[in-house]
Amino acid sequence: MKKTAITLFFLLQAACLFSQIPRPEYPRPQFERTDWINLNGEWTYTFDFGASGLERGYAGSKGFDGKIIVPFAPESKLSGVGHTDFIGRIWYQRTIDIPADWSGRNVMLNFGAVYYTSEVYVDGRFVGRHFGGSTSFSYDITAFVKPGGSHSLVVFATSDLRSGKQTAGKQSLQYASHSCDYTRTTGIWQTVWLERVPENYIDTLTVTPDYDARTVTVKVHTSKPGGAVNLWAVVRAGGVTIAEDWGSDEADRDGEVTLNIAEEHFFPWSPDSPFLYDLTVGTTQGEEEGFDTVHSYFALRKWECKEDAKGIRRFFLNGRPILLNGLLDQGYWPDGLYTPPSDAAVEHELHTVRELGF
């Protein structure tokens, strides 16, 4: 009965996807900006089994005769394609519109993941090439687009699992799923989005909580020199500001702020009480339009492996022994393969795992 209920849940989630943008949430919740455009949804595509379409990067929307729902791989049902044989090459195309009020800012084109290699073109101009099917990547396309303008975005993805030269995981080397291996994932399988950033923006963010010291240290690296001067950070718990501080006025591209968490706001994370603190980090470089702000979160917890009172070596969470009763979660979804159909489906899975005693 429980398996039937879970399957029905996934089917209902899938049906909802076609009435709205799939995976509409911001895809990078630990490094989130407010000015962004989700590029998920309907794209056009064409397979290129004979490697004859190398000119398609320059062809605008010509020659793209199929429709596919991004970010679901063409092998998945949710993509609307469901092609389960080997896909060596696939071309994607869609039009992107750049808001007029993005003038004077940089435009970033972000990919959650494309399996396995990819080339990106804007209006036929080559933007960049990426290798690796499970890592995110970004391009600054400011020089390729015009605020208020429409442009053709083309993505060319290639994959050759049988070559043995790329990671395969448990993707089947047979037709579709086979034995304990599963249907392959090719092309775009995570969210694609545009983002507006200032000229000197936060490039990386590293957050290091310290359970014992009741602190959190925030480090940033900016895209250009001087961006991390007077870096600031704010911690909130349940919407209430509990800590804020500024970094050094002598910082250059690398800035750092350490914030103290008062004892009355100390809420340790555990599976039974998974409390998360909200974190906002910002720069003050140049005029106000040049400031950058990102939102993140963190938890205060401490993992150890040590002997208990009886001398038995155990795992400890927040100073207390914990039994790790886990399960094999291979990250495949009935209709999305590598890609969960929605955040709600992920949350449902987590609740089910807890209900089953793991």
Coordinates of N, CA and C in Angstrom, one line a residue, residues 121-280:
Y121 N 26.4 28.1 -27.2 CA 26.5 29.2 -28.2 C 25.3 30.2 -27.9
V122 N 25.6 31.5 -28.2 CA 24.6 32.5 -28.1 C 24.6 33.3 -29.5
D123 N 23.5 33.2 -30.2 CA 23.4 33.8 -31.5 C 24.5 33.3 -32.4
G124 N 24.9 32.0 -32.3 CA 25.9 31.4 -33.2 C 27.3 31.7 -32.7
R125 N 27.5 32.5 -31.7 CA 28.8 32.7 -31.2 C 29.2 31.8 -30.0
F126 N 30.4 31.2 -30.2 CA 30.8 30.2 -29.2 C 31.1 30.8 -27.9
V127 N 30.4 30.3 -26.8 CA 30.6 30.9 -25.4 C 31.6 30.1 -24.6
G128 N 31.5 28.8 -24.6 CA 32.4 28.0 -23.8 C 32.1 26.5 -23.9
R129 N 33.0 25.7 -23.4 CA 33.0 24.3 -23.4 C 33.2 23.8 -22.0
H130 N 32.4 22.7 -21.6 CA 32.6 22.2 -20.2 C 32.6 20.7 -20.3
F131 N 33.5 20.1 -19.4 CA 33.6 18.6 -19.3 C 33.2 18.2 -17.9
G132 N 32.5 17.1 -17.8 CA 32.0 16.6 -16.5 C 30.5 16.7 -16.3
G133 N 29.9 15.5 -16.2 CA 28.5 15.5 -16.2 C 27.8 15.7 -14.9
S134 N 28.5 15.9 -13.8 CA 27.9 16.1 -12.5 C 28.2 17.3 -11.8
T135 N 28.9 18.3 -12.4 CA 29.3 19.5 -11.8 C 28.6 20.7 -12.5
S136 N 28.3 21.7 -11.7 CA 27.7 22.9 -12.2 C 28.8 23.8 -12.8
F137 N 28.3 24.7 -13.7 CA 29.3 25.6 -14.3 C 28.5 26.9 -14.8
S138 N 29.3 28.0 -15.0 CA 28.7 29.3 -15.4 C 29.5 29.9 -16.4
Y139 N 28.8 30.8 -17.2 CA 29.5 31.7 -18.2 C 29.0 33.1 -18.0
D140 N 29.9 34.0 -18.1 CA 29.6 35.4 -18.1 C 29.3 35.8 -19.6
I141 N 28.0 36.0 -19.9 CA 27.6 36.2 -21.3 C 27.3 37.7 -21.6
T142 N 27.8 38.6 -20.7 CA 27.5 40.0 -20.9 C 27.8 40.5 -22.3
A143 N 29.0 40.1 -22.8 CA 29.4 40.5 -24.1 C 28.6 39.9 -25.3
F144 N 27.8 38.9 -25.0 CA 27.0 38.2 -26.0 C 25.6 38.7 -26.1
V145 N 25.1 39.4 -25.1 CA 23.7 39.7 -25.1 C 23.5 41.2 -24.9
K146 N 22.2 41.7 -25.2 CA 21.9 43.1 -25.1 C 20.7 43.2 -24.2
P147 N 20.7 44.1 -23.1 CA 19.6 44.3 -22.3 C 18.3 44.7 -23.1
G148 N 17.2 44.1 -22.9 CA 16.0 44.3 -23.7 C 16.0 43.5 -25.0
G149 N 17.0 42.7 -25.2 CA 17.0 42.0 -26.5 C 16.7 40.5 -26.3
S150 N 16.4 39.8 -27.4 CA 16.2 38.4 -27.5 C 17.3 37.7 -28.2
H151 N 17.7 36.6 -27.7 CA 18.9 35.9 -28.3 C 18.6 34.4 -28.4
S152 N 19.3 33.7 -29.3 CA 19.2 32.3 -29.5 C 20.3 31.6 -28.6
L153 N 19.8 30.8 -27.7 CA 20.8 30.0 -26.9 C 20.8 28.5 -27.4
V154 N 22.0 28.0 -27.7 CA 22.1 26.7 -28.2 C 23.1 25.9 -27.3
V155 N 22.7 24.7 -26.9 CA 23.6 23.8 -26.1 C 23.8 22.5 -26.9
F156 N 25.1 22.1 -27.0 CA 25.4 20.9 -27.7 C 26.0 19.9 -26.7
A157 N 25.4 18.8 -26.4 CA 25.9 17.9 -25.4 C 26.3 16.5 -26.1
T158 N 27.4 16.0 -25.6 CA 27.9 14.7 -26.1 C 28.1 13.7 -24.9
S159 N 28.0 12.4 -25.2 CA 28.2 11.4 -24.2 C 28.6 10.1 -24.9
D160 N 29.6 9.4 -24.3 CA 30.0 8.1 -24.8 C 30.4 7.2 -23.7
L161 N 29.4 6.7 -23.0 CA 29.7 5.8 -21.8 C 30.5 4.6 -22.1
R162 N 30.3 4.1 -23.3 CA 31.0 2.8 -23.7 C 32.5 3.0 -24.0
S163 N 32.9 4.3 -24.1 CA 34.3 4.5 -24.3 C 35.2 4.2 -23.1
G164 N 34.6 4.2 -21.9 CA 35.3 4.0 -20.7 C 36.1 5.2 -20.2
K165 N 36.0 6.4 -20.9 CA 36.7 7.6 -20.6 C 36.0 8.6 -19.8
Q166 N 34.8 8.3 -19.4 CA 34.0 9.2 -18.6 C 33.3 8.4 -17.5
T167 N 32.9 9.1 -16.4 CA 32.3 8.5 -15.3 C 30.9 7.9 -15.7
A168 N 30.6 6.8 -15.2 CA 29.3 6.1 -15.6 C 28.4 5.9 -14.4
G169 N 28.9 5.8 -13.2 CA 28.1 5.5 -12.0 C 27.4 4.2 -12.2
K170 N 26.1 4.2 -12.0 CA 25.3 2.9 -12.3 C 24.4 3.1 -13.5
Q171 N 24.9 3.9 -14.5 CA 24.2 4.0 -15.7 C 24.4 2.7 -16.6
S172 N 23.4 2.2 -17.2 CA 23.5 0.9 -17.9 C 24.3 1.1 -19.2
L173 N 25.1 0.1 -19.4 CA 25.8 0.0 -20.7 C 25.0 -0.9 -21.7
Q174 N 23.9 -1.4 -21.3 CA 23.0 -2.1 -22.1 C 21.8 -1.2 -22.5
Y175 N 20.8 -1.7 -23.3 CA 19.7 -0.9 -23.7 C 18.9 -0.6 -22.4
A176 N 18.6 0.7 -22.2 CA 17.8 1.2 -21.0 C 18.4 0.5 -19.7
S177 N 17.5 0.2 -18.8 CA 17.9 -0.4 -17.5 C 18.3 -1.8 -17.8
H178 N 19.3 -2.3 -17.0 CA 19.7 -3.7 -17.2 C 20.3 -4.2 -15.9
S179 N 19.7 -5.3 -15.4 CA 20.2 -5.9 -14.1 C 20.1 -4.8 -13.0
C180 N 21.2 -4.5 -12.3 CA 21.1 -3.5 -11.2 C 21.6 -2.2 -11.7
D181 N 21.8 -2.0 -13.0 CA 22.1 -0.7 -13.6 C 20.9 -0.1 -14.1
Y182 N 20.9 1.3 -14.3 CA 19.7 2.0 -14.6 C 19.8 2.8 -15.9
T183 N 18.7 3.2 -16.4 CA 18.6 4.0 -17.6 C 19.5 5.2 -17.6
R184 N 20.2 5.5 -18.7 CA 21.2 6.5 -18.7 C 20.6 7.9 -18.6
T185 N 21.4 8.9 -18.4 CA 21.1 10.3 -18.4 C 22.0 11.1 -19.3
T186 N 21.5 11.7 -20.3 CA 22.3 12.4 -21.3 C 21.8 13.9 -21.4
G187 N 22.7 14.8 -21.6 CA 22.4 16.2 -21.8 C 22.0 16.9 -20.5
I188 N 21.2 18.0 -20.7 CA 20.8 18.8 -19.5 C 19.9 18.0 -18.6
W189 N 20.4 18.0 -17.3 CA 19.6 17.3 -16.3 C 19.5 18.0 -15.0
Q190 N 19.9 19.3 -15.0 CA 19.7 20.2 -13.8 C 19.3 21.5 -14.4
T191 N 18.8 22.4 -13.5 CA 18.2 23.7 -13.9 C 19.2 24.5 -14.6
V192 N 18.7 25.3 -15.6 CA 19.5 26.3 -16.3 C 18.9 27.6 -16.0
W193 N 19.7 28.6 -15.7 CA 19.2 29.9 -15.3 C 20.1 31.1 -15.6
L194 N 19.5 32.3 -15.8 CA 20.2 33.5 -15.9 C 20.2 34.2 -14.6
E195 N 21.3 35.0 -14.4 CA 21.4 35.8 -13.2 C 22.1 37.1 -13.4
R196 N 21.6 38.1 -12.8 CA 22.2 39.4 -12.9 C 23.1 39.7 -11.7
V197 N 24.4 40.1 -12.0 CA 25.3 40.3 -10.9 C 26.0 41.7 -11.3
P198 N 26.6 42.3 -10.2 CA 27.4 43.5 -10.5 C 28.7 43.2 -11.2
E199 N 29.5 44.2 -11.6 CA 30.7 43.9 -12.3 C 31.7 43.2 -11.4
N200 N 31.7 43.5 -10.1 CA 32.6 42.9 -9.2 C 31.7 42.1 -8.2
Y201 N 31.5 40.8 -8.4 CA 30.6 40.0 -7.7 C 31.2 39.0 -6.8
I202 N 30.5 38.4 -5.9 CA 31.0 37.3 -5.1 C 31.0 36.1 -5.9
D203 N 32.2 35.5 -6.1 CA 32.5 34.4 -6.9 C 32.3 33.1 -6.1
T204 N 32.8 33.0 -4.9 CA 32.7 31.8 -4.1 C 32.3 32.2 -2.7
L205 N 31.6 31.3 -2.0 CA 31.3 31.6 -0.6 C 31.5 30.3 0.2
T206 N 32.3 30.4 1.3 CA 32.6 29.3 2.2 C 32.1 29.6 3.6
V207 N 31.3 28.7 4.1 CA 30.7 28.9 5.4 C 31.1 27.8 6.3
T208 N 31.8 28.2 7.4 CA 32.3 27.2 8.4 C 31.8 27.4 9.8
P209 N 30.7 26.6 10.2 CA 30.2 26.7 11.5 C 31.2 26.0 12.5
D210 N 31.2 26.5 13.7 CA 32.0 25.8 14.8 C 31.1 25.6 16.0
Y211 N 30.7 24.4 16.2 CA 29.7 24.0 17.2 C 30.2 24.3 18.6
D212 N 31.5 24.0 18.9 CA 32.0 24.2 20.2 C 32.2 25.7 20.5
A213 N 32.7 26.5 19.6 CA 32.9 27.9 19.8 C 31.6 28.7 19.6
R214 N 30.6 28.2 19.1 CA 29.3 28.9 18.9 C 29.5 30.0 17.9
T215 N 30.2 29.7 16.8 CA 30.5 30.8 15.8 C 30.3 30.2 14.4
V216 N 30.2 31.1 13.5 CA 30.2 30.8 12.1 C 31.1 31.7 11.3
T217 N 32.1 31.2 10.5 CA 33.0 32.0 9.8 C 32.6 32.0 8.3
V218 N 32.5 33.2 7.7 CA 32.1 33.3 6.3 C 33.3 33.9 5.5
K219 N 33.7 33.2 4.5 CA 34.7 33.7 3.6 C 34.2 33.8 2.2
V220 N 34.6 34.9 1.5 CA 34.2 35.1 0.1 C 35.4 35.4 -0.7
H221 N 35.3 35.0 -2.0 CA 36.3 35.4 -3.0 C 35.5 36.1 -4.1
T222 N 36.0 37.4 -4.5 CA 35.2 38.2 -5.5 C 35.9 38.1 -6.8
S223 N 35.1 38.5 -7.8 CA 35.6 38.3 -9.2 C 36.7 39.2 -9.6
K224 N 36.8 40.4 -8.9 CA 37.9 41.4 -9.2 C 38.5 41.9 -7.9
P225 N 39.7 42.5 -7.9 CA 40.3 43.1 -6.7 C 39.4 44.1 -6.1
G226 N 39.5 44.2 -4.7 CA 38.8 45.2 -4.0 C 37.3 44.8 -3.6
G227 N 36.8 43.7 -4.2 CA 35.4 43.4 -4.0 C 35.0 43.0 -2.6
A228 N 36.0 42.6 -1.8 CA 35.7 42.1 -0.4 C 35.9 43.1 0.7
V229 N 36.2 44.3 0.3 CA 36.4 45.4 1.3 C 35.1 45.6 2.1
N230 N 35.2 45.6 3.4 CA 34.1 45.8 4.3 C 32.9 44.8 4.0
L231 N 33.3 43.6 3.8 CA 32.3 42.5 3.7 C 31.4 42.5 4.9
W232 N 30.1 42.2 4.7 CA 29.2 42.1 5.9 C 28.4 40.8 5.8
A233 N 28.0 40.4 7.0 CA 27.2 39.2 7.1 C 26.2 39.3 8.2
V234 N 25.0 38.7 8.0 CA 23.9 38.7 9.0 C 23.4 37.3 9.2
V235 N 23.2 36.9 10.4 CA 22.6 35.6 10.7 C 21.2 35.8 11.3
R236 N 20.3 35.0 10.8 CA 18.9 35.1 11.4 C 18.4 33.7 11.8
A237 N 17.6 33.7 12.9 CA 17.0 32.5 13.4 C 15.5 32.7 13.4
G238 N 14.8 32.0 12.6 CA 13.3 32.2 12.6 C 12.9 33.6 12.2
G239 N 13.7 34.2 11.3 CA 13.4 35.5 10.8 C 13.9 36.7 11.7
V240 N 14.5 36.3 12.9 CA 15.0 37.3 13.8 C 16.5 37.4 13.7
T241 N 17.0 38.7 13.5 CA 18.5 38.9 13.4 C 19.1 38.6 14.7
I242 N 20.1 37.7 14.8 CA 20.8 37.3 16.0 C 22.3 37.6 16.0
A243 N 22.8 37.9 14.8 CA 24.2 38.3 14.8 C 24.5 39.0 13.5
E244 N 25.4 40.0 13.5 CA 25.8 40.7 12.3 C 27.2 41.3 12.6
D245 N 28.0 41.4 11.5 CA 29.3 42.0 11.7 C 29.9 42.3 10.3
W246 N 31.0 43.1 10.3 CA 31.7 43.5 9.1 C 33.1 42.9 9.1
G247 N 33.6 42.8 7.9 CA 35.0 42.4 7.7 C 35.9 43.6 7.7
S248 N 37.2 43.3 7.2 CA 38.2 44.3 7.2 C 38.1 45.3 6.1
D249 N 38.4 46.6 6.3 CA 38.5 47.6 5.2 C 39.8 47.5 4.4
E250 N 40.6 46.5 4.8 CA 41.9 46.3 4.1 C 41.8 45.0 3.2
A251 N 40.7 44.4 3.2 CA 40.5 43.2 2.4 C 40.6 43.5 0.9
D252 N 41.0 42.5 0.1 CA 41.1 42.7 -1.4 C 40.0 41.8 -2.1
R253 N 40.4 40.8 -2.7 CA 39.4 39.9 -3.3 C 38.9 38.8 -2.3
D254 N 39.6 38.6 -1.2 CA 39.3 37.6 -0.2 C 38.9 38.3 1.1
G255 N 37.7 38.1 1.5 CA 37.2 38.7 2.7 C 36.7 37.6 3.7
E256 N 36.7 38.0 5.0 CA 36.3 37.0 6.0 C 35.5 37.8 7.2
V257 N 34.5 37.1 7.7 CA 33.7 37.6 8.8 C 33.4 36.4 9.7
T258 N 33.7 36.6 11.0 CA 33.3 35.6 12.0 C 32.2 36.1 12.9
L259 N 31.1 35.4 13.1 CA 30.0 35.9 13.9 C 29.7 34.9 15.0
N260 N 29.4 35.5 16.2 CA 29.1 34.7 17.4 C 27.6 34.5 17.6
I261 N 27.3 33.2 17.9 CA 25.9 32.8 18.2 C 25.7 32.8 19.7
A262 N 24.9 33.7 20.2 CA 24.6 33.8 21.6 C 24.0 32.5 22.1
E263 N 24.2 32.2 23.4 CA 23.7 30.9 23.9 C 22.2 30.8 23.8
E264 N 21.4 31.9 23.9 CA 20.0 31.8 23.8 C 19.5 31.5 22.4
H265 N 20.4 31.7 21.5 CA 20.1 31.4 20.1 C 20.8 30.2 19.5
F266 N 21.3 29.4 20.4 CA 22.1 28.2 20.1 C 21.1 27.0 19.9
F267 N 20.9 26.6 18.6 CA 19.9 25.5 18.3 C 20.6 24.5 17.5
P268 N 21.2 23.4 18.2 CA 21.9 22.4 17.5 C 21.1 21.6 16.5
W269 N 21.7 21.3 15.4 CA 21.0 20.5 14.4 C 21.1 19.0 14.7
S270 N 19.9 18.3 14.5 CA 19.9 16.8 14.6 C 18.8 16.3 13.7
P271 N 18.8 15.0 13.4 CA 17.7 14.5 12.5 C 16.3 14.8 13.1
D272 N 16.2 14.8 14.5 CA 14.9 15.1 15.1 C 14.6 16.6 15.2
S273 N 15.6 17.4 15.1 CA 15.4 18.8 15.1 C 16.3 19.5 14.2
P274 N 16.0 19.4 12.9 CA 17.0 19.9 11.8 C 16.9 21.4 11.6
F275 N 17.4 22.1 12.7 CA 17.3 23.6 12.6 C 18.4 24.2 11.7
L276 N 18.0 25.1 10.8 CA 18.9 25.8 10.0 C 18.9 27.3 10.2
Y277 N 20.0 27.9 10.3 CA 20.2 29.4 10.4 C 20.2 30.0 9.0
D278 N 19.5 31.1 8.8 CA 19.6 31.9 7.6 C 20.8 32.8 7.6
L279 N 21.5 32.9 6.5 CA 22.7 33.7 6.4 C 22.6 34.6 5.1
T280 N 22.9 35.9 5.3 CA 23.0 36.8 4.2 C 24.4 37.5 4.2

